[in-house]
XYZ file of C-alpha atoms in Angstrom:
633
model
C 0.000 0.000 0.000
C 1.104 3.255 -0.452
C 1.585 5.856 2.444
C -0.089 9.160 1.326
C -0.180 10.802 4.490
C -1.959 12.387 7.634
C -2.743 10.939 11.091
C -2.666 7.263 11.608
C -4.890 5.971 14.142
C -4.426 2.840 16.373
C -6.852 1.206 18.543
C -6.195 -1.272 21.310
C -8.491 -3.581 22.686
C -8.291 -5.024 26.586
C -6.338 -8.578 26.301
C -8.357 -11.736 28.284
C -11.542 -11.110 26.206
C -12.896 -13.789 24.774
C -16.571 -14.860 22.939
C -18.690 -12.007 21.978
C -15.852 -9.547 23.018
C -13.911 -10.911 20.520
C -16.625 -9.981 18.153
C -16.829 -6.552 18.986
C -13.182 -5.822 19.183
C -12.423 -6.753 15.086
C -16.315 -4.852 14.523
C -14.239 -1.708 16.466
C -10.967 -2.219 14.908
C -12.732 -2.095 11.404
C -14.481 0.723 11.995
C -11.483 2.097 13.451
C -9.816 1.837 10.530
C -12.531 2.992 7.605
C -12.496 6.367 9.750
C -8.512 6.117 9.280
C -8.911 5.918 5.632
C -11.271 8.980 5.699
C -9.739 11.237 7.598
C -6.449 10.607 4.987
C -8.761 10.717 2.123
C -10.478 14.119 3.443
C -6.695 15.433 4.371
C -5.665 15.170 0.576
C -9.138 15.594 -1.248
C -9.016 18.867 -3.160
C -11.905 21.343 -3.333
C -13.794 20.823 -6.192
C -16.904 22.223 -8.277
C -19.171 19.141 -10.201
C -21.617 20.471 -12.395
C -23.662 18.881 -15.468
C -23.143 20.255 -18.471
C -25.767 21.184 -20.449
C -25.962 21.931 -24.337
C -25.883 25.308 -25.092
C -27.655 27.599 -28.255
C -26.294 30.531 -29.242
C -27.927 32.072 -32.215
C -25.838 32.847 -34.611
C -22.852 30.754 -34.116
C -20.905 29.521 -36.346
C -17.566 26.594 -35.546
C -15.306 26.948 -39.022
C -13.830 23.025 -39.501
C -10.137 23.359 -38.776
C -7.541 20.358 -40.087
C -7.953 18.578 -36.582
C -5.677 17.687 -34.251
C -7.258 14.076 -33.409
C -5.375 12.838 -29.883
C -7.158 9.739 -28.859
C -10.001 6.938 -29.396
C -11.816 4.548 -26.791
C -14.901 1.873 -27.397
C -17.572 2.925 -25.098
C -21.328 1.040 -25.112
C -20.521 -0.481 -28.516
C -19.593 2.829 -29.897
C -16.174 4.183 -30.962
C -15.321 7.753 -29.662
C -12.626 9.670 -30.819
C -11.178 13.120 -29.184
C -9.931 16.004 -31.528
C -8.401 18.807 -29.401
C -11.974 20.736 -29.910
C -14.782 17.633 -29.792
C -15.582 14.270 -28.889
C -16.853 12.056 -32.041
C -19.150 9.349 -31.689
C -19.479 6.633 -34.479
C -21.647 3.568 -34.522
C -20.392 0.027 -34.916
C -20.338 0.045 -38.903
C -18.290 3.311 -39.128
C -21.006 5.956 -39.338
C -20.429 9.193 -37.401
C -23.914 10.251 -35.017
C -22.860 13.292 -32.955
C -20.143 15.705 -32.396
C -20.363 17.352 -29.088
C -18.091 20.052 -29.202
C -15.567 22.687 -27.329
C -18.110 25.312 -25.838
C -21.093 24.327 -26.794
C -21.269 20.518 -25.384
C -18.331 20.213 -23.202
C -16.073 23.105 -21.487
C -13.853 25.719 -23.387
C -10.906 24.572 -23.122
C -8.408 21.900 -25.981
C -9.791 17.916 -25.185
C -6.809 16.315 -24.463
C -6.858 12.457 -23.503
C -9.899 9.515 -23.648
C -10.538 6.470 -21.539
C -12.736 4.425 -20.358
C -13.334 2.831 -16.079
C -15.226 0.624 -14.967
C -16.906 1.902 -11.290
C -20.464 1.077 -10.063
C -21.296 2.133 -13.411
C -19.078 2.431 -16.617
C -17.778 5.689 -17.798
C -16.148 7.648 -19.920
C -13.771 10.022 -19.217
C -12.297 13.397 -20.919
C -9.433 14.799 -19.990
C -8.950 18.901 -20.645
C -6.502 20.742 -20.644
C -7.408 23.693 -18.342
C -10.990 22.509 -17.144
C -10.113 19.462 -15.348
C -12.106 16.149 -15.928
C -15.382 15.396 -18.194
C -17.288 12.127 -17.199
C -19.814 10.672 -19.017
C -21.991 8.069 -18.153
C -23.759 7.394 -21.422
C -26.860 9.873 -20.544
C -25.507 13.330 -20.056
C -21.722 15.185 -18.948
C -20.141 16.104 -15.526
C -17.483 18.259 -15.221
C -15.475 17.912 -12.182
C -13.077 20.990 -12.088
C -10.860 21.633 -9.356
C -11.052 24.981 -7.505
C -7.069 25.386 -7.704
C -6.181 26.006 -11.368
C -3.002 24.110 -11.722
C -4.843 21.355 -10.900
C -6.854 21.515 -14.200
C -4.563 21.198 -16.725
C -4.995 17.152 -17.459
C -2.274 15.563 -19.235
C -2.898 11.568 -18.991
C -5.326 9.437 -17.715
C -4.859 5.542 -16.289
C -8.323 3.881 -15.056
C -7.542 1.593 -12.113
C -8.756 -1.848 -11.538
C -9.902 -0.311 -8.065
C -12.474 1.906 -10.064
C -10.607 4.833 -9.099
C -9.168 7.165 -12.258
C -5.759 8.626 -11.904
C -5.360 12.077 -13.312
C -1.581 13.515 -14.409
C -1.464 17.293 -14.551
C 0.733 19.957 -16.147
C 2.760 20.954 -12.717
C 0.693 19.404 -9.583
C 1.977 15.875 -10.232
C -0.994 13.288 -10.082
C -4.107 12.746 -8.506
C -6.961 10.475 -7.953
C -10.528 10.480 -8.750
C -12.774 7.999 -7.020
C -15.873 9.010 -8.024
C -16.908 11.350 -5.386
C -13.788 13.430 -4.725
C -10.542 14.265 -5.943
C -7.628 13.736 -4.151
C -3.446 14.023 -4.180
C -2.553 10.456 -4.869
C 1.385 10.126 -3.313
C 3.742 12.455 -2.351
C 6.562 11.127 -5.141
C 4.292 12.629 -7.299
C 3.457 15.851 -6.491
C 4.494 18.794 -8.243
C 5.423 17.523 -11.481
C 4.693 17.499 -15.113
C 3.575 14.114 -15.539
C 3.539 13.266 -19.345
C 2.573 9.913 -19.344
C 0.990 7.407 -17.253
C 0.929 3.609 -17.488
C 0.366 -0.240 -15.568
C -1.636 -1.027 -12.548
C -1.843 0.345 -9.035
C 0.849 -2.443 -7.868
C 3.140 -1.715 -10.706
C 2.898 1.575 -11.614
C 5.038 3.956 -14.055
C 4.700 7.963 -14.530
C 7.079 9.609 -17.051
C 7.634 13.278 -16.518
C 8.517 16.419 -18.717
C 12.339 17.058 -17.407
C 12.410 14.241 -14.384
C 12.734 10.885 -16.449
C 10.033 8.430 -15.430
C 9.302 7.032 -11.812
C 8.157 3.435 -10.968
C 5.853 2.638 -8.359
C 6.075 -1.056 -6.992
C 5.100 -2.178 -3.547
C 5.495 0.886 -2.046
C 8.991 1.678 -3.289
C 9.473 4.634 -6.010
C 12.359 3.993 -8.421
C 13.251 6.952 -10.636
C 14.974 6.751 -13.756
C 16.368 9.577 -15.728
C 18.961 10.055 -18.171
C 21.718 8.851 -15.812
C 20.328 5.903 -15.153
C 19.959 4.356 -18.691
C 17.209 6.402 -20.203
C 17.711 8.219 -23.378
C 16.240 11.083 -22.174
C 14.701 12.793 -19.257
C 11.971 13.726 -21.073
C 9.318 11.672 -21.344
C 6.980 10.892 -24.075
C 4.828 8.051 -24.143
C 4.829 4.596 -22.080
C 3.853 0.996 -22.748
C 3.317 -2.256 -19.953
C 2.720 -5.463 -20.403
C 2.971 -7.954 -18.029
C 6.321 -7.249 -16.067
C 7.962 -5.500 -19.075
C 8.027 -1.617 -19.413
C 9.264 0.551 -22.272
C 9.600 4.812 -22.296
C 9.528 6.685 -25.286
C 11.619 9.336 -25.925
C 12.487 12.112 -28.239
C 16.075 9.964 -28.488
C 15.056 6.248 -28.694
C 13.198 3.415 -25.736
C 14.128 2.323 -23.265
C 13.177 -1.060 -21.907
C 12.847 -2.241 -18.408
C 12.259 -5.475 -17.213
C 10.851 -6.203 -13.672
C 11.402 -2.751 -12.980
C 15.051 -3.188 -13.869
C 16.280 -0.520 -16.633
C 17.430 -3.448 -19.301
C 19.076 -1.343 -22.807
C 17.762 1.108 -25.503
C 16.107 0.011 -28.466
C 15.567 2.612 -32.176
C 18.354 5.002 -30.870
C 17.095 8.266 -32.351
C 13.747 7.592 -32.871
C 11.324 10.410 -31.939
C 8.760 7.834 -30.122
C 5.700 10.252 -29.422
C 3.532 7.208 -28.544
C 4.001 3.424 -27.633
C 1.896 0.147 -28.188
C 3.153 -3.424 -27.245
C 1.986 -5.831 -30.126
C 2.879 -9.206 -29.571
C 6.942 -9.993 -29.859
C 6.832 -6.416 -31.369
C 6.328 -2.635 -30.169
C 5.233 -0.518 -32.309
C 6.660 3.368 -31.951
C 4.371 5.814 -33.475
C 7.036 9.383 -34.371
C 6.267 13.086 -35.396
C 7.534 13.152 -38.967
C 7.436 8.759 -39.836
C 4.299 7.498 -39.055
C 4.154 4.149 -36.895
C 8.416 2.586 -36.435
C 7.777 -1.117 -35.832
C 10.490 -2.595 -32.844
C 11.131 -5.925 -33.135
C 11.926 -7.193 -29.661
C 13.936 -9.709 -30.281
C 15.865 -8.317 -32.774
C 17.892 -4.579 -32.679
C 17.001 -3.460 -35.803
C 13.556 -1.406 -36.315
C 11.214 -0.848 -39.585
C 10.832 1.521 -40.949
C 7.033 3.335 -41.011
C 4.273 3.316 -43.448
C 1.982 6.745 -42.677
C -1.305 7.345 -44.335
C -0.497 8.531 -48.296
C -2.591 11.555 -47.247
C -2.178 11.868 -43.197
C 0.901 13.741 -41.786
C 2.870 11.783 -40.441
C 2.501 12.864 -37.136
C 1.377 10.120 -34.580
C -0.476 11.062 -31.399
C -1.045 7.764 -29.653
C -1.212 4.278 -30.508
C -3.840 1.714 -28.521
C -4.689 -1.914 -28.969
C -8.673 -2.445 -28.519
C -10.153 -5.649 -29.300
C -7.357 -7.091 -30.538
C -6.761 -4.469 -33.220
C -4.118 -2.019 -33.211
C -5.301 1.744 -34.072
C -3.080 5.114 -34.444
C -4.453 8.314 -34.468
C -3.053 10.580 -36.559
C -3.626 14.112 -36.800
C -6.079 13.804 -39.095
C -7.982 11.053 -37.697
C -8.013 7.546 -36.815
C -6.805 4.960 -38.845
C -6.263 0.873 -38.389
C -3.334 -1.148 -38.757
C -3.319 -3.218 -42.496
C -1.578 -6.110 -43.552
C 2.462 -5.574 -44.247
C 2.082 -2.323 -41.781
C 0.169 -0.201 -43.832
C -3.063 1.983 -42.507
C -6.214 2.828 -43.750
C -8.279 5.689 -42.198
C -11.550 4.994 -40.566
C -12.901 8.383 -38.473
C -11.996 11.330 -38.593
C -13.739 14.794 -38.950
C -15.256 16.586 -42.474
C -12.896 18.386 -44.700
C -11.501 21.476 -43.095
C -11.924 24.565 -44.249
C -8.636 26.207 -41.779
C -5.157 25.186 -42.212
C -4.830 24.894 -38.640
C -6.801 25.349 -35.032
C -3.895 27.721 -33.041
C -5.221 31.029 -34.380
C -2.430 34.098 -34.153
C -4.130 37.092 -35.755
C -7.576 37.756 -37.781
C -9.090 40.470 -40.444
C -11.484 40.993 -42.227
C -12.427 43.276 -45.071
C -15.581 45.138 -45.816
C -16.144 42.481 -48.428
C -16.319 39.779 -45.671
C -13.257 37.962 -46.501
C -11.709 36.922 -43.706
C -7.774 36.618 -43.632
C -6.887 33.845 -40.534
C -2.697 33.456 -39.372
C -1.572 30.921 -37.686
C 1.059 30.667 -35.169
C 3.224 28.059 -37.496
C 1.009 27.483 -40.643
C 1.558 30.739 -42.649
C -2.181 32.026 -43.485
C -5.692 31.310 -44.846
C -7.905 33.564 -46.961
C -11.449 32.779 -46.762
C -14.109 33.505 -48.855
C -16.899 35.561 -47.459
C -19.142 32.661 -48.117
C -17.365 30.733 -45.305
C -16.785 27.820 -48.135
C -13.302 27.803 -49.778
C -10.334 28.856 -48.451
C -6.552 29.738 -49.928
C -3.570 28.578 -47.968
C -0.149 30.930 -48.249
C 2.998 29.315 -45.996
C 6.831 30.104 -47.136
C 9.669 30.739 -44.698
C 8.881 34.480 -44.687
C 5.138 33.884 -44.429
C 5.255 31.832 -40.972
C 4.483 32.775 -37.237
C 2.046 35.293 -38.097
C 1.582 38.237 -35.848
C -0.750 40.726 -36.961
C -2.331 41.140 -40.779
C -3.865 44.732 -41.980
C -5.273 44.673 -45.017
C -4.889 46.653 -48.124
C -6.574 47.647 -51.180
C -3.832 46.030 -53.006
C -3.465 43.086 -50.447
C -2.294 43.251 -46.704
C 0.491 43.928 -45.004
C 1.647 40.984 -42.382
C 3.551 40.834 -39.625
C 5.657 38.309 -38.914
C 8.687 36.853 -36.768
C 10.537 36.710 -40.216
C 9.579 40.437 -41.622
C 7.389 42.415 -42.862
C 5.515 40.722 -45.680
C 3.764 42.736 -48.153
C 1.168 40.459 -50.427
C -1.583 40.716 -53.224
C -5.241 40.322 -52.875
C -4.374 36.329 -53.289
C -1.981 36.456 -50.393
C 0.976 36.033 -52.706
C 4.119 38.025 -51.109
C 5.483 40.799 -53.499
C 7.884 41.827 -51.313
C 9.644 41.140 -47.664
C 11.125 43.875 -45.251
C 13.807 43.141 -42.990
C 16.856 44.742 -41.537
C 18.500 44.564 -44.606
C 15.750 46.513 -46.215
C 15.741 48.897 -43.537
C 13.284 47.487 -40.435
C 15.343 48.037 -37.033
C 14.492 44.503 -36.682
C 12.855 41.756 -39.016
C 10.718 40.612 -36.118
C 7.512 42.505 -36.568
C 5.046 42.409 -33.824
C 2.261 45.289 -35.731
C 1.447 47.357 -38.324
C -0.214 51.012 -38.400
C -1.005 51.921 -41.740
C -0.682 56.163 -42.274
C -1.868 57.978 -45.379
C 1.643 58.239 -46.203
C 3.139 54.974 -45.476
C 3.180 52.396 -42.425
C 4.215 52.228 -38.671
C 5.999 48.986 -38.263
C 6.449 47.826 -34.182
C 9.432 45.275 -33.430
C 11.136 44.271 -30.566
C 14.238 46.706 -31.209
C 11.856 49.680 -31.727
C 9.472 51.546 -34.221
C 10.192 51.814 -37.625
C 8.355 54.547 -40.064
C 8.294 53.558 -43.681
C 7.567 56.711 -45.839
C 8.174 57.868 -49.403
C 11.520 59.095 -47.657
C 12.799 55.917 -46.952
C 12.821 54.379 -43.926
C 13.422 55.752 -40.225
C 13.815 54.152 -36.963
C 13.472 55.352 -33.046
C 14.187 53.652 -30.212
C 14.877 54.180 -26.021
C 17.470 56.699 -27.111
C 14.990 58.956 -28.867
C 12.911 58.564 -25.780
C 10.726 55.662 -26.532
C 10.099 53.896 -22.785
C 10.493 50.949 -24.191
C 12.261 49.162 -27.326
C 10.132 45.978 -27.332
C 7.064 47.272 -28.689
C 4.009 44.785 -28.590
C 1.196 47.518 -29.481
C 0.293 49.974 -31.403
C -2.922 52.223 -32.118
C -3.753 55.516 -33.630
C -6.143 57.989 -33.149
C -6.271 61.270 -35.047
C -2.658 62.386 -35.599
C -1.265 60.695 -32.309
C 0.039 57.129 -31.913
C -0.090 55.138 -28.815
C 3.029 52.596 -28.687
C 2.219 49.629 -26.027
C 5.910 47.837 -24.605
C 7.225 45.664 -22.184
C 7.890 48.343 -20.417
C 4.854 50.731 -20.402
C 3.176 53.485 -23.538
C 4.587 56.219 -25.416
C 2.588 58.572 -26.858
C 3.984 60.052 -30.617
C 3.248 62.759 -32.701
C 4.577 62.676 -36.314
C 6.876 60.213 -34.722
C 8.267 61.959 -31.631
C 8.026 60.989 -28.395
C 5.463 63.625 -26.717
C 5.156 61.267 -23.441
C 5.449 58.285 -21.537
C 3.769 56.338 -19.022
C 4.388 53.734 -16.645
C 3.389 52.174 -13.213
C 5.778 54.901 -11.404
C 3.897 57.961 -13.081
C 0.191 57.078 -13.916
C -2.513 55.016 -12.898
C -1.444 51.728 -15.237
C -0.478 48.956 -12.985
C 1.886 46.642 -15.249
C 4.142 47.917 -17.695
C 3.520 45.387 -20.388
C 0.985 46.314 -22.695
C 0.119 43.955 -25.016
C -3.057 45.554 -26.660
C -4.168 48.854 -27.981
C -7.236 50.292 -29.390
C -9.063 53.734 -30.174
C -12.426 53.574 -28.628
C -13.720 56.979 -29.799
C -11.894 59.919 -28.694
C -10.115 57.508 -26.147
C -7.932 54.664 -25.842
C -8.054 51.366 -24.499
C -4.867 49.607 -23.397
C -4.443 45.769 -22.429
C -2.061 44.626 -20.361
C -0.388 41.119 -19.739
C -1.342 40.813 -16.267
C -2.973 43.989 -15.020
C -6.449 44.213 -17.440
C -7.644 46.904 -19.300
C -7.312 50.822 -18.631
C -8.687 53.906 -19.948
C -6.874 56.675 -21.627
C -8.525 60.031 -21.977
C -5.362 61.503 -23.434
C -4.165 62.951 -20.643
C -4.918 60.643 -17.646
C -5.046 56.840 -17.659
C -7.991 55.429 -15.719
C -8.841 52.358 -14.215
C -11.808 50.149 -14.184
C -13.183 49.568 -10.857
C -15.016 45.857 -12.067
C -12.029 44.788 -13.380
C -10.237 43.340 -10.069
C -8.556 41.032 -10.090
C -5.712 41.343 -13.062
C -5.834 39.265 -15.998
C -3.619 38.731 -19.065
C -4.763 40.329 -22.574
C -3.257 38.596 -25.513
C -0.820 40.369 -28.207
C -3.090 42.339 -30.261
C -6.261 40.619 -29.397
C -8.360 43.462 -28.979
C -10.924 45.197 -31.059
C -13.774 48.179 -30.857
C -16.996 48.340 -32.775
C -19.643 50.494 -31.955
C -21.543 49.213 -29.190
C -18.483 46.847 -27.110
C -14.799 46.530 -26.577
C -13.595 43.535 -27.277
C -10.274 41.692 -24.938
C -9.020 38.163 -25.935
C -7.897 36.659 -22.516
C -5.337 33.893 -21.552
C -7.971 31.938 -19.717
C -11.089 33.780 -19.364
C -12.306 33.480 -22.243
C -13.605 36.956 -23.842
C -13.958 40.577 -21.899
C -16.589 42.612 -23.023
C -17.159 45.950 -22.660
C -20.413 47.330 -22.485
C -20.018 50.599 -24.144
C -23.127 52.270 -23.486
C -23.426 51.398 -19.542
C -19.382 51.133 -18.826
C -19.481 47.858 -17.884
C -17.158 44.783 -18.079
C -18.225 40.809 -18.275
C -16.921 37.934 -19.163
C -17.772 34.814 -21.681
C -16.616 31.560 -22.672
C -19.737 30.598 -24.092
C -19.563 28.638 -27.483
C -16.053 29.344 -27.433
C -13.331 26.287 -28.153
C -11.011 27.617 -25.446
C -10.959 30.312 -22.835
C -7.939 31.759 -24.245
C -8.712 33.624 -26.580
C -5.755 35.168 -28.648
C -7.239 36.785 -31.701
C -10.218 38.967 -32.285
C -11.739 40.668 -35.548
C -14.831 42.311 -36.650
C -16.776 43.186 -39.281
C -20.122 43.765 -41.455
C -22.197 42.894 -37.400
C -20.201 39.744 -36.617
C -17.671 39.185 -34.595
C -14.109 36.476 -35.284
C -12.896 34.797 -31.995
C -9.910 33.105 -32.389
C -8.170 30.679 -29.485
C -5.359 28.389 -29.422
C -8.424 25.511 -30.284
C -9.966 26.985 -33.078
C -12.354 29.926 -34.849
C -15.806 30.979 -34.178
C -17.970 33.600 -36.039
C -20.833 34.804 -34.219
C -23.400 37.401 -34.705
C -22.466 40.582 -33.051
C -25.851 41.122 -31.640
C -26.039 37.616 -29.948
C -23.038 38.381 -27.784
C -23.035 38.329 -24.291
C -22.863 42.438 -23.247
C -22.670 43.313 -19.072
């Protein structure tokens, strides 16, 4: 058994008894000892909210399909389920898809993460989220169990117990057990961790970790293995069991273990993301190869065979009635004859390159322009039906795009593309071509040219040729995140507070020493009429009247506004939030809310409107809603 902690209790008993006292002393004992177990278990439970989730309407909304990233699969009551990062797809027995609940709307805002299935009084399914702690459902309708502390809701792996009991690894609070009423800490060798992976039975269990190799629980003892010990790599990937045999995956090769003993290293220098044992075989699914098949008797490994039209990207890997299944990015698939694959779920054809959304437009056409952190950029017809994909090594890690009537000018971490009304760059700005820096954070487009914000300073691009200012010429700071313009001033938001410019000179500064802004990185701007609105990575939103800077009394506590995710239209203001979903601001009362609702995470990092609709884009997707359907304060 393992010791978790808190008072133990003994209870003695008078010796000489005999008969019925005999009787009463194991009855006492017993009872003695359930009350042991719950005073530990109500020592380490963790406060908790469980709600049912119900389905909810919003008129008006509108999911755009995004090329999925599919993480798991699991039979439940003769139905296969499979988990994209933003919904949970049920198919019938022949193949046939009958529901998508989705991110939001069905289950909680926040990416879906891990699938499995336990076996309790009653069986269940469980979803694992990363940032709204743990979906359960039973076949009828959805609970949401979601811890009151928030580190304790990021959900990386899930192993159901024989017991019943579910344990839960998180992104920094170790691991943790769910036994169907509460949630508790589940042993003190594995708190405070980033568990990555976990894998076996409650008598022989293993729990890899992001930097601390992977630790083995057997009988009591913890073992921990890391790179000194045998292991490839500290950092832990994916794990397999079966029977007494254990294998990690690593970004470096596997390592086997054997009876808990670290044995050798098989596929040196294979990335193995995920891990499936498959008779005298395990089968290593990578990030660029598909599925590496590991002979385990022999030291040389196959090579893969991904999907002809599936990146080969491999997310997990799971045996279930005697098949073997991998899930790709795109979907699931089954394993073939000769190690081949052949898809059988996955979602309809996606309209978006990609669901981690960096930076949205839209033009008075309706044509929507969508970046993506890695994936370069979609155009998308106002129809919502077709869209173009740009991507080149200039045209990557989009920041912020401003259209044009000749195309848009994008920023980027590799310049300052300039494109066509196709998205096709015409030409790239850099340092060489005069930028103070070629990472661009945002554009301000003047009558007479652009104002281009980098982390070295603010460069003007005018018929002159170009011009740069930095700390030296008095801005407060030179990593500018920000910027917005209203009449013939500009507001410039840093790391280290605002400068205010006029024909680009530095008029005035402010920071948390000399106004009423309490952080000094500003991450959003916008004009709000004859004011400004400024968002801040940690401190909210304040109010600039051009003079003063205000703040809002119903905004307490602090909260972190995304790069550029910030908009005004004529009734709300508009914050993209790392985990509260969307601040509104009510313009005509001067009030501020807050909404997840329909939304496929609550961090929201991208925000564009246009023609009475609003564009919400999160690290999990896009939504379009009707303005006029929002939630306002």
């Amino acid at each position: 058994m393992f010791r978790i902690g808190g008072r133990r209790r003994v209870v003695f008993a008078a010796l000489g008894l005999a008969g019925a006292s005999t009787g009463w002393f194991l009855w006492h004992t017993q009872r003695a000892l359930d009350e042991t177990r719950t005073e530990v278990r109500r020592e380490n439970a963790l406060p908790i909210r469980v709600r049912t989730l119900d389905r909810l309407a919003i008129a008006g909304l509108e999911s755009m399909p995004s090329a999925g990233v599919f993480r798991d699969a699991a039979l439940f009551q003769q139905r296969l389920w499979v988990l994209s990062s933003d919904a949970l797809w049920e198919y019938d027995a022949s193949g046939a898809l009958l529901h998508r609940y989705s991110c939001g709307v069905d289950l909680p805002s926040a990416p879906l993460v891990k699938l499995a299935t336990g076996v309790g009084s009653e069986p269940q399914l469980y979803i694992a989220t990363q940032g709204e702690g743990l979906v359960v459902y039973d076949g009828q309708a959805f609970r949401q169990i979601r811890p009151e502390q928030a580190n304790y809701r990021k959900i990386t792996s899930l192993l159901p117990l024989e017991s019943g009991q579910l344990l839960l690894g998180t992104e920094t609070a170790g691991v943790v057990v769910w036994d169907g009423r509460s949630l508790s800490r589940f042993h003190e060798s594995l708190g405070g961790m980033h568990v990555t992976a976990l894998a076996g039975r409650l008598d022989n269990l293993w729990a890899g970790t992001l930097d601390r190799g992977v630790l083995h629980l057997h009988a009591g003892q913890v073992e921990r293995f890391s790179d000194n010990e045998g292991l490839p790599d500290a950092h832990v990937l994916s794990l397999a069991v079966e029977g007494d045999a254990a294998w990690a995956g690593t970004a470096m090769g596997v390592a086997q273990f054997q009876a808990g003993k670290f044995q050798r290293v098989l596929a040196e220098g294979t990335f193995a993301n995920a891990l499936v044992w498959e008779q005298d075989t395990l089968l290593a699914g990578t990030i660029d190869e598909g599925v590496v098949e590991i002979p385990l008797k022999t030291r040389q490994p196959r090579p893969g065979f991904p999907p002809r039209d599936a990146a080969g990207h491999v997310e997990r890997l799971l045996r279930v009635g005697g098949e073997t299944y991998a899930i790709f990015r795109d979907g699931l698939y089954t394993r073939q004859r000769r190690g081949t694959w052949q898809k059988a779920a996955g979602g309809p054809e996606a309209l978006l390159s990609d669901n981690n959304i960096a930076a949205l437009a839209v033009e008075p056409s309706g044509r929507l322009w969508v970046g993506y952190f890695d994936r370069g950029l979609d155009i998308i017809d106002p129809g919502m039906a077709h869209a173009i994909h740009r991507e080149d090594d200039h045209l990557f890690c989009v920041n912020r795009i401003v259209p044009r009537k000749d195309g848009a000018a994008i920023g980027t971490a590799n310049g300052l593309v300039l494109t066509d009304t196709a998205g096709n760059p015409r030409q790239v700005l850099g340092r060489r071509e005069g930028l103070i820096a070629s990472h661009v954070t945002d554009v301000l487009l003047q009558p007479d040219g652009m104002v281009v914000a980098t982390p070295a300073g603010l460069t003007f691009l005018a018929p002159g040729g170009p011009s740069s200012i930095y700390a030296f010429h008095g801005l407060v700071n030179n990593h500018v995140y920000a910027l917005a313009q209203n009449g013939g001033l500009v507001l410039a938001g840093t790391l280290g507070g605002i400068s205010v410019l006029d024909s680009g000179v530095v008029k005035a500064s402010y920071t948390t020493a000399n106004s009423a802004l309490r952080h000094n990185w500003i991450s959003a701007l916008a004009a709000v009429g004859d004011e400004w609105f400024a968002g801040t990575y940690g401190a909210g939103v304040f109010r600039f009247d051009g003079t003063t800077w205000h703040p809002f009394a119903d905004l307490r506590p602090g909260f972190e506004v995304n790069p550029n995710a910030m908009v005004a239209t004529d009734t709300a203001v508009y914050a993209g939030t790392l985990g509260r979903g969307l601040a509104v601001y009510n313009r005509s009362n001067g009030r501020w809310g807050f909404t997840a609702a329909g939304l496929p995470s609550g961090n929201v990092t991208a925000i564009a409107a246009g023609n009475g609709y609003l564009y919400i884009g999160t690290e999990n997707g896009l939504v379009k809603v009707a303005e006029r359907s929002l939630f306002l304060p």
